[in-house]
Amino acid sequence: MKSIFNFDSPVITALTKMADVILLNLLFLVTSLPIFTFGTSCTALYYVWFNQQSDERGVVRRYLNAFRNDFKSSTKLFLVVLFPLVLSIYYLLMLMDGAFEVSSLLKTTSLVFICLFQMMWAILWPLQARFENSIQQSLRSALLLSLAHLPRAAIMAALNLLPLLWFFLQPELFIRFSILWLLAGFSLTAKLNTWILKKIFQPFLPSQAHESETAR
């Protein structure tokens, strides 16, 4: 029994990781309340998950430091992409609901652009958390990486849109389990996405000896 409650035991390790997921999710929700800080919250969340092995500080301190350091650049970036984000989600939901009567060609073209934007969005914030770039460089890099790694970017976009699509398709079931998503959903999605992103970002990462100089 003593080994179970040892700090290095699998049980304690699993509980600690679960607590980190929940704590980060709550921090993400609170810091996203002003809406315009949503991009900064995404950046801080990904920063923590990217640096969970190399940074010994607690997740709260890491998150708040990243939020403060990236506030200006990430907020500007979010305001740039806010309108196309809202427009793409709205149009996607309207297409799924059949509210727009458009030709098959226009519907297909619209869906292609919506999916492309959502894939770019999925890579944009991890990119912002991992590398120092201008707004133009971040947008261009996110677009090129989403095209170069289409399957991975599509999976990430699907994970990001999961709660929205779930709510739209099965609202009663979603509301029943919404407490679980509010406790851990956003944080867990970001953690899963960091695993997917490892191979995408690996070619652009410097050697371990110089990583701290050019990558966050």
C-alpha atoms as an extended CHARMM CRD file, in Angstrom:
* protein
*
       216  EXT
         1         1  MET       CA              0.0000000000        0.0000000000        0.0000000000  PROA      1               0.0000000000
         2         2  LYS       CA              2.8700000000        2.3730000000        0.7590000000  PROA      2               0.0000000000
         3         3  SER       CA              4.1690000000        2.0360000000       -2.8050000000  PROA      3               0.0000000000
         4         4  ILE       CA              0.8010000000        3.1840000000       -4.1750000000  PROA      4               0.0000000000
         5         5  PHE       CA              1.0570000000        6.4960000000       -2.3260000000  PROA      5               0.0000000000
         6         6  ASN       CA              4.7170000000        7.0210000000       -3.1930000000  PROA      6               0.0000000000
         7         7  PHE       CA              5.2060000000       10.2410000000       -5.1950000000  PROA      7               0.0000000000
         8         8  ASP       CA              6.8140000000        8.2480000000       -8.0140000000  PROA      8               0.0000000000
         9         9  SER       CA              4.0960000000        5.5880000000       -8.1630000000  PROA      9               0.0000000000
        10        10  PRO       CA              2.0040000000        5.2630000000      -11.3540000000  PROA      10              0.0000000000
        11        11  VAL       CA             -1.1790000000        6.1320000000       -9.4410000000  PROA      11              0.0000000000
        12        12  ILE       CA              0.1710000000        9.4020000000       -8.0350000000  PROA      12              0.0000000000
        13        13  THR       CA              1.7610000000       10.2710000000      -11.3800000000  PROA      13              0.0000000000
        14        14  ALA       CA             -1.5340000000        9.7140000000      -13.1980000000  PROA      14              0.0000000000
        15        15  LEU       CA             -3.4730000000       11.7550000000      -10.6370000000  PROA      15              0.0000000000
        16        16  THR       CA             -0.9310000000       14.5850000000      -10.8870000000  PROA      16              0.0000000000
        17        17  LYS       CA             -1.2050000000       14.6650000000      -14.6740000000  PROA      17              0.0000000000
        18        18  MET       CA             -4.9950000000       14.6400000000      -14.4450000000  PROA      18              0.0000000000
        19        19  ALA       CA             -4.8920000000       17.5230000000      -11.9650000000  PROA      19              0.0000000000
        20        20  ASP       CA             -2.6240000000       19.4760000000      -14.3270000000  PROA      20              0.0000000000
        21        21  VAL       CA             -5.0680000000       18.9560000000      -17.2070000000  PROA      21              0.0000000000
        22        22  ILE       CA             -8.0130000000       20.1850000000      -15.1290000000  PROA      22              0.0000000000
        23        23  LEU       CA             -6.1120000000       23.1220000000      -13.6390000000  PROA      23              0.0000000000
        24        24  LEU       CA             -4.8910000000       24.2870000000      -17.0400000000  PROA      24              0.0000000000
        25        25  ASN       CA             -8.3820000000       23.9440000000      -18.4700000000  PROA      25              0.0000000000
        26        26  LEU       CA             -9.8360000000       26.1630000000      -15.7280000000  PROA      26              0.0000000000
        27        27  LEU       CA             -7.0530000000       28.7140000000      -16.2270000000  PROA      27              0.0000000000
        28        28  PHE       CA             -7.7550000000       28.6940000000      -19.9600000000  PROA      28              0.0000000000
        29        29  LEU       CA            -11.4680000000       29.3210000000      -19.4340000000  PROA      29              0.0000000000
        30        30  VAL       CA            -10.9340000000       32.1380000000      -16.9400000000  PROA      30              0.0000000000
        31        31  THR       CA             -8.3240000000       33.9660000000      -19.0250000000  PROA      31              0.0000000000
        32        32  SER       CA            -10.4700000000       33.5730000000      -22.1660000000  PROA      32              0.0000000000
        33        33  LEU       CA            -13.5000000000       35.3150000000      -20.6430000000  PROA      33              0.0000000000
        34        34  PRO       CA            -12.6520000000       38.7450000000      -22.1160000000  PROA      34              0.0000000000
        35        35  ILE       CA            -12.8940000000       37.0560000000      -25.5790000000  PROA      35              0.0000000000
        36        36  PHE       CA            -10.0870000000       39.1560000000      -27.1080000000  PROA      36              0.0000000000
        37        37  THR       CA             -7.6180000000       37.2230000000      -24.9210000000  PROA      37              0.0000000000
        38        38  PHE       CA             -8.6430000000       33.8710000000      -26.4160000000  PROA      38              0.0000000000
        39        39  GLY       CA             -5.6150000000       33.7170000000      -28.7000000000  PROA      39              0.0000000000
        40        40  THR       CA             -3.2540000000       34.5110000000      -25.8400000000  PROA      40              0.0000000000
        41        41  SER       CA             -4.8890000000       31.7830000000      -23.7440000000  PROA      41              0.0000000000
        42        42  CYS       CA             -4.3840000000       29.2790000000      -26.5760000000  PROA      42              0.0000000000
        43        43  THR       CA             -0.7260000000       30.2750000000      -26.8670000000  PROA      43              0.0000000000
        44        44  ALA       CA             -0.1430000000       29.9560000000      -23.1110000000  PROA      44              0.0000000000
        45        45  LEU       CA             -1.8780000000       26.5700000000      -23.0020000000  PROA      45              0.0000000000
        46        46  TYR       CA              0.2760000000       25.1690000000      -25.7830000000  PROA      46              0.0000000000
        47        47  TYR       CA              3.4040000000       26.6830000000      -24.2540000000  PROA      47              0.0000000000
        48        48  VAL       CA              2.8310000000       24.7460000000      -21.0390000000  PROA      48              0.0000000000
        49        49  TRP       CA              2.2910000000       21.4300000000      -22.8140000000  PROA      49              0.0000000000
        50        50  PHE       CA              5.3120000000       21.9170000000      -25.0700000000  PROA      50              0.0000000000
        51        51  ASN       CA              7.5440000000       22.6430000000      -22.0810000000  PROA      51              0.0000000000
        52        52  GLN       CA              6.1520000000       20.2520000000      -19.4840000000  PROA      52              0.0000000000
        53        53  GLN       CA              9.3280000000       18.1330000000      -19.4370000000  PROA      53              0.0000000000
        54        54  SER       CA             11.9640000000       20.8820000000      -19.5680000000  PROA      54              0.0000000000
        55        55  ASP       CA             10.3630000000       23.3510000000      -17.1460000000  PROA      55              0.0000000000
        56        56  GLU       CA             10.2180000000       22.4570000000      -13.4570000000  PROA      56              0.0000000000
        57        57  ARG       CA              7.9010000000       25.3280000000      -12.4900000000  PROA      57              0.0000000000
        58        58  GLY       CA              4.2670000000       24.6170000000      -11.6370000000  PROA      58              0.0000000000
        59        59  VAL       CA              1.7050000000       24.7190000000      -14.4190000000  PROA      59              0.0000000000
        60        60  VAL       CA              0.0130000000       27.8320000000      -12.9980000000  PROA      60              0.0000000000
        61        61  ARG       CA              3.2340000000       29.8340000000      -12.9620000000  PROA      61              0.0000000000
        62        62  ARG       CA              4.2180000000       28.6110000000      -16.4320000000  PROA      62              0.0000000000
        63        63  TYR       CA              0.8070000000       29.4360000000      -17.8540000000  PROA      63              0.0000000000
        64        64  LEU       CA              0.6230000000       32.9260000000      -16.3420000000  PROA      64              0.0000000000
        65        65  ASN       CA              4.1830000000       33.7710000000      -17.4040000000  PROA      65              0.0000000000
        66        66  ALA       CA              3.4710000000       32.6580000000      -20.9650000000  PROA      66              0.0000000000
        67        67  PHE       CA              0.1810000000       34.5520000000      -20.9650000000  PROA      67              0.0000000000
        68        68  ARG       CA              1.9020000000       37.7450000000      -19.8630000000  PROA      68              0.0000000000
        69        69  ASN       CA              4.8590000000       37.3990000000      -22.2410000000  PROA      69              0.0000000000
        70        70  ASP       CA              2.7350000000       36.6330000000      -25.3090000000  PROA      70              0.0000000000
        71        71  PHE       CA             -0.2040000000       38.9030000000      -24.5480000000  PROA      71              0.0000000000
        72        72  LYS       CA              0.6240000000       41.6790000000      -27.0010000000  PROA      72              0.0000000000
        73        73  SER       CA              1.6320000000       39.5720000000      -30.0170000000  PROA      73              0.0000000000
        74        74  SER       CA             -1.0240000000       36.8850000000      -29.5480000000  PROA      74              0.0000000000
        75        75  THR       CA             -3.8170000000       39.4070000000      -29.0290000000  PROA      75              0.0000000000
        76        76  LYS       CA             -2.9040000000       41.1990000000      -32.2450000000  PROA      76              0.0000000000
        77        77  LEU       CA             -2.8200000000       37.8900000000      -34.1010000000  PROA      77              0.0000000000
        78        78  PHE       CA             -6.1940000000       36.8580000000      -32.7000000000  PROA      78              0.0000000000
        79        79  LEU       CA             -7.8360000000       40.1180000000      -33.7620000000  PROA      79              0.0000000000
        80        80  VAL       CA             -6.5120000000       39.5840000000      -37.2860000000  PROA      80              0.0000000000
        81        81  VAL       CA             -8.0670000000       36.1210000000      -37.6050000000  PROA      81              0.0000000000
        82        82  LEU       CA            -11.1970000000       36.7020000000      -35.4980000000  PROA      82              0.0000000000
        83        83  PHE       CA            -13.5220000000       37.7260000000      -38.3210000000  PROA      83              0.0000000000
        84        84  PRO       CA            -12.6470000000       34.8440000000      -40.6880000000  PROA      84              0.0000000000
        85        85  LEU       CA            -12.9310000000       32.4550000000      -37.7180000000  PROA      85              0.0000000000
        86        86  VAL       CA            -16.4590000000       33.5690000000      -36.8220000000  PROA      86              0.0000000000
        87        87  LEU       CA            -17.4790000000       33.6510000000      -40.4750000000  PROA      87              0.0000000000
        88        88  SER       CA            -16.1510000000       30.1640000000      -41.2070000000  PROA      88              0.0000000000
        89        89  ILE       CA            -17.8510000000       28.5980000000      -38.1630000000  PROA      89              0.0000000000
        90        90  TYR       CA            -21.1430000000       30.3510000000      -38.8760000000  PROA      90              0.0000000000
        91        91  TYR       CA            -21.1190000000       29.3520000000      -42.5260000000  PROA      91              0.0000000000
        92        92  LEU       CA            -20.1820000000       25.7630000000      -41.6490000000  PROA      92              0.0000000000
        93        93  LEU       CA            -23.1060000000       25.4410000000      -39.2260000000  PROA      93              0.0000000000
        94        94  MET       CA            -25.5020000000       26.9920000000      -41.7320000000  PROA      94              0.0000000000
        95        95  LEU       CA            -24.3690000000       24.5670000000      -44.4240000000  PROA      95              0.0000000000
        96        96  MET       CA            -24.8440000000       21.6210000000      -42.0690000000  PROA      96              0.0000000000
        97        97  ASP       CA            -28.3090000000       22.8860000000      -41.1700000000  PROA      97              0.0000000000
        98        98  GLY       CA            -29.2630000000       23.3720000000      -44.8030000000  PROA      98              0.0000000000
        99        99  ALA       CA            -30.0720000000       27.0420000000      -44.2130000000  PROA      99              0.0000000000
       100       100  PHE       CA            -28.2010000000       28.1200000000      -47.3500000000  PROA      100             0.0000000000
       101       101  GLU       CA            -29.4970000000       26.9460000000      -50.6970000000  PROA      101             0.0000000000
       102       102  VAL       CA            -26.4070000000       27.0930000000      -52.8700000000  PROA      102             0.0000000000
       103       103  SER       CA            -25.0690000000       25.1050000000      -55.7740000000  PROA      103             0.0000000000
       104       104  SER       CA            -23.0080000000       21.9820000000      -55.1540000000  PROA      104             0.0000000000
       105       105  LEU       CA            -19.9250000000       23.6770000000      -56.6000000000  PROA      105             0.0000000000
       106       106  LEU       CA            -20.2270000000       26.6900000000      -54.3060000000  PROA      106             0.0000000000
       107       107  LYS       CA            -20.9100000000       24.4750000000      -51.2950000000  PROA      107             0.0000000000
       108       108  THR       CA            -17.8730000000       22.3140000000      -52.0470000000  PROA      108             0.0000000000
       109       109  THR       CA            -15.6530000000       25.3480000000      -52.6020000000  PROA      109             0.0000000000
       110       110  SER       CA            -16.8640000000       26.9360000000      -49.3760000000  PROA      110             0.0000000000
       111       111  LEU       CA            -16.2310000000       23.7630000000      -47.3930000000  PROA      111             0.0000000000
       112       112  VAL       CA            -12.7140000000       23.4970000000      -48.7990000000  PROA      112             0.0000000000
       113       113  PHE       CA            -11.8670000000       27.0380000000      -47.6970000000  PROA      113             0.0000000000
       114       114  ILE       CA            -13.5120000000       26.5160000000      -44.2940000000  PROA      114             0.0000000000
       115       115  CYS       CA            -11.5870000000       23.3030000000      -43.6850000000  PROA      115             0.0000000000
       116       116  LEU       CA             -8.3450000000       24.9330000000      -44.8320000000  PROA      116             0.0000000000
       117       117  PHE       CA             -8.8430000000       27.8450000000      -42.4510000000  PROA      117             0.0000000000
       118       118  GLN       CA             -9.6660000000       25.5520000000      -39.5420000000  PROA      118             0.0000000000
       119       119  MET       CA             -6.5280000000       23.5030000000      -40.2000000000  PROA      119             0.0000000000
       120       120  MET       CA             -4.4520000000       26.6720000000      -40.3480000000  PROA      120             0.0000000000
       121       121  TRP       CA             -6.0600000000       27.8330000000      -37.0860000000  PROA      121             0.0000000000
       122       122  ALA       CA             -5.2020000000       24.5040000000      -35.4400000000  PROA      122             0.0000000000
       123       123  ILE       CA             -1.4840000000       24.9940000000      -36.1790000000  PROA      123             0.0000000000
       124       124  LEU       CA             -1.3850000000       28.7600000000      -35.6840000000  PROA      124             0.0000000000
       125       125  TRP       CA             -1.4360000000       28.8710000000      -31.8660000000  PROA      125             0.0000000000
       126       126  PRO       CA              0.9970000000       26.0260000000      -31.2530000000  PROA      126             0.0000000000
       127       127  LEU       CA              3.2750000000       27.7620000000      -33.7630000000  PROA      127             0.0000000000
       128       128  GLN       CA              2.8830000000       31.0160000000      -31.8490000000  PROA      128             0.0000000000
       129       129  ALA       CA              3.7590000000       29.2290000000      -28.6050000000  PROA      129             0.0000000000
       130       130  ARG       CA              6.7860000000       27.4170000000      -30.0220000000  PROA      130             0.0000000000
       131       131  PHE       CA              8.4790000000       29.9960000000      -32.2460000000  PROA      131             0.0000000000
       132       132  GLU       CA              9.1170000000       33.7330000000      -32.4690000000  PROA      132             0.0000000000
       133       133  ASN       CA              7.4690000000       35.0620000000      -35.6630000000  PROA      133             0.0000000000
       134       134  SER       CA              5.7790000000       38.1640000000      -36.9700000000  PROA      134             0.0000000000
       135       135  ILE       CA              2.0300000000       38.0340000000      -37.6470000000  PROA      135             0.0000000000
       136       136  GLN       CA              2.6280000000       37.6210000000      -41.3720000000  PROA      136             0.0000000000
       137       137  GLN       CA              5.1820000000       34.8790000000      -40.8250000000  PROA      137             0.0000000000
       138       138  SER       CA              2.9010000000       33.0240000000      -38.4150000000  PROA      138             0.0000000000
       139       139  LEU       CA             -0.0440000000       33.0790000000      -40.8180000000  PROA      139             0.0000000000
       140       140  ARG       CA              2.0820000000       32.0250000000      -43.7710000000  PROA      140             0.0000000000
       141       141  SER       CA              3.8440000000       29.2520000000      -41.8400000000  PROA      141             0.0000000000
       142       142  ALA       CA              0.5630000000       27.9200000000      -40.4100000000  PROA      142             0.0000000000
       143       143  LEU       CA             -0.9640000000       27.7800000000      -43.8930000000  PROA      143             0.0000000000
       144       144  LEU       CA              2.0460000000       26.0600000000      -45.4700000000  PROA      144             0.0000000000
       145       145  LEU       CA              2.3920000000       23.5550000000      -42.6310000000  PROA      145             0.0000000000
       146       146  SER       CA             -1.3170000000       22.6890000000      -42.7490000000  PROA      146             0.0000000000
       147       147  LEU       CA             -1.0020000000       21.9580000000      -46.4810000000  PROA      147             0.0000000000
       148       148  ALA       CA              2.2470000000       20.0230000000      -46.0830000000  PROA      148             0.0000000000
       149       149  HSD       CA              0.8290000000       17.9020000000      -43.2450000000  PROA      149             0.0000000000
       150       150  LEU       CA             -2.7860000000       17.6750000000      -44.3380000000  PROA      150             0.0000000000
       151       151  PRO       CA             -3.8340000000       14.5060000000      -42.4400000000  PROA      151             0.0000000000
       152       152  ARG       CA             -2.3830000000       15.6850000000      -39.1210000000  PROA      152             0.0000000000
       153       153  ALA       CA             -3.7870000000       19.1870000000      -39.5500000000  PROA      153             0.0000000000
       154       154  ALA       CA             -7.2160000000       17.7220000000      -40.3690000000  PROA      154             0.0000000000
       155       155  ILE       CA             -7.1690000000       15.6090000000      -37.2060000000  PROA      155             0.0000000000
       156       156  MET       CA             -6.2440000000       18.6390000000      -35.1090000000  PROA      156             0.0000000000
       157       157  ALA       CA             -8.9920000000       20.7380000000      -36.6970000000  PROA      157             0.0000000000
       158       158  ALA       CA            -11.5140000000       17.9550000000      -36.0430000000  PROA      158             0.0000000000
       159       159  LEU       CA            -10.4520000000       17.7700000000      -32.3820000000  PROA      159             0.0000000000
       160       160  ASN       CA            -10.8180000000       21.5410000000      -32.0180000000  PROA      160             0.0000000000
       161       161  LEU       CA            -14.2850000000       21.5490000000      -33.6010000000  PROA      161             0.0000000000
       162       162  LEU       CA            -15.4950000000       18.4620000000      -31.7430000000  PROA      162             0.0000000000
       163       163  PRO       CA            -17.4370000000       20.2530000000      -28.9640000000  PROA      163             0.0000000000
       164       164  LEU       CA            -19.0970000000       22.6250000000      -31.4210000000  PROA      164             0.0000000000
       165       165  LEU       CA            -20.1520000000       19.8400000000      -33.7870000000  PROA      165             0.0000000000
       166       166  TRP       CA            -21.2290000000       17.6420000000      -30.8870000000  PROA      166             0.0000000000
       167       167  PHE       CA            -23.4000000000       20.4320000000      -29.5160000000  PROA      167             0.0000000000
       168       168  PHE       CA            -24.9190000000       21.0800000000      -32.9380000000  PROA      168             0.0000000000
       169       169  LEU       CA            -25.6250000000       17.4250000000      -33.7370000000  PROA      169             0.0000000000
       170       170  GLN       CA            -26.5870000000       16.1490000000      -30.2610000000  PROA      170             0.0000000000
       171       171  PRO       CA            -27.3060000000       19.1360000000      -27.9930000000  PROA      171             0.0000000000
       172       172  GLU       CA            -29.0270000000       17.1730000000      -25.2250000000  PROA      172             0.0000000000
       173       173  LEU       CA            -26.2100000000       14.6590000000      -24.9510000000  PROA      173             0.0000000000
       174       174  PHE       CA            -23.5980000000       17.4070000000      -25.0580000000  PROA      174             0.0000000000
       175       175  ILE       CA            -25.2900000000       19.3860000000      -22.2800000000  PROA      175             0.0000000000
       176       176  ARG       CA            -25.4570000000       16.2230000000      -20.1740000000  PROA      176             0.0000000000
       177       177  PHE       CA            -21.6920000000       15.7430000000      -20.4190000000  PROA      177             0.0000000000
       178       178  SER       CA            -20.7020000000       19.4070000000      -20.7550000000  PROA      178             0.0000000000
       179       179  ILE       CA            -19.2920000000       19.5000000000      -17.2250000000  PROA      179             0.0000000000
       180       180  LEU       CA            -16.5810000000       17.0620000000      -18.3140000000  PROA      180             0.0000000000
       181       181  TRP       CA            -15.6280000000       19.2930000000      -21.2220000000  PROA      181             0.0000000000
       182       182  LEU       CA            -15.5740000000       22.3750000000      -19.0030000000  PROA      182             0.0000000000
       183       183  LEU       CA            -13.2860000000       20.5490000000      -16.5840000000  PROA      183             0.0000000000
       184       184  ALA       CA            -10.7550000000       19.1430000000      -19.0360000000  PROA      184             0.0000000000
       185       185  GLY       CA            -11.8320000000       19.3370000000      -22.6870000000  PROA      185             0.0000000000
       186       186  PHE       CA             -9.8080000000       22.2840000000      -23.9910000000  PROA      186             0.0000000000
       187       187  SER       CA             -6.6620000000       21.3790000000      -22.0920000000  PROA      187             0.0000000000
       188       188  LEU       CA             -6.8270000000       17.7210000000      -23.1080000000  PROA      188             0.0000000000
       189       189  THR       CA             -7.3680000000       18.6820000000      -26.7510000000  PROA      189             0.0000000000
       190       190  ALA       CA             -4.2790000000       20.9080000000      -26.6670000000  PROA      190             0.0000000000
       191       191  LYS       CA             -2.2560000000       18.1060000000      -25.0820000000  PROA      191             0.0000000000
       192       192  LEU       CA             -3.3260000000       15.6690000000      -27.8050000000  PROA      192             0.0000000000
       193       193  ASN       CA             -2.4890000000       18.2370000000      -30.4590000000  PROA      193             0.0000000000
       194       194  THR       CA              1.0370000000       18.7010000000      -29.0970000000  PROA      194             0.0000000000
       195       195  TRP       CA              1.6440000000       14.9830000000      -29.6660000000  PROA      195             0.0000000000
       196       196  ILE       CA              0.4300000000       15.3040000000      -33.2410000000  PROA      196             0.0000000000
       197       197  LEU       CA              2.6090000000       18.3770000000      -33.7770000000  PROA      197             0.0000000000
       198       198  LYS       CA              5.8850000000       16.8130000000      -32.6670000000  PROA      198             0.0000000000
       199       199  LYS       CA              6.7740000000       15.4720000000      -36.1160000000  PROA      199             0.0000000000
       200       200  ILE       CA              5.5420000000       18.6410000000      -37.8220000000  PROA      200             0.0000000000
       201       201  PHE       CA              7.7470000000       20.9620000000      -35.7630000000  PROA      201             0.0000000000
       202       202  GLN       CA             10.7570000000       18.6640000000      -35.3500000000  PROA      202             0.0000000000
       203       203  PRO       CA             12.5710000000       19.6870000000      -38.5880000000  PROA      203             0.0000000000
       204       204  PHE       CA             12.4310000000       23.3470000000      -37.5470000000  PROA      204             0.0000000000
       205       205  LEU       CA             13.6980000000       22.8990000000      -34.0040000000  PROA      205             0.0000000000
       206       206  PRO       CA             17.3550000000       23.7020000000      -33.2480000000  PROA      206             0.0000000000
       207       207  SER       CA             19.6260000000       21.2610000000      -31.4860000000  PROA      207             0.0000000000
       208       208  GLN       CA             19.0390000000       20.7280000000      -27.7970000000  PROA      208             0.0000000000
       209       209  ALA       CA             22.0660000000       22.8230000000      -26.9720000000  PROA      209             0.0000000000
       210       210  HSD       CA             20.7430000000       25.9020000000      -28.7630000000  PROA      210             0.0000000000
       211       211  GLU       CA             17.0170000000       25.3840000000      -28.4150000000  PROA      211             0.0000000000
       212       212  SER       CA             16.5740000000       27.9530000000      -25.6800000000  PROA      212             0.0000000000
       213       213  GLU       CA             17.9990000000       30.6850000000      -27.9120000000  PROA      213             0.0000000000
       214       214  THR       CA             15.5340000000       30.4360000000      -30.8130000000  PROA      214             0.0000000000
       215       215  ALA       CA             12.5090000000       28.4680000000      -29.6410000000  PROA      215             0.0000000000
       216       216  ARG       CA             10.2830000000       29.3020000000      -26.7200000000  PROA      216             0.0000000000
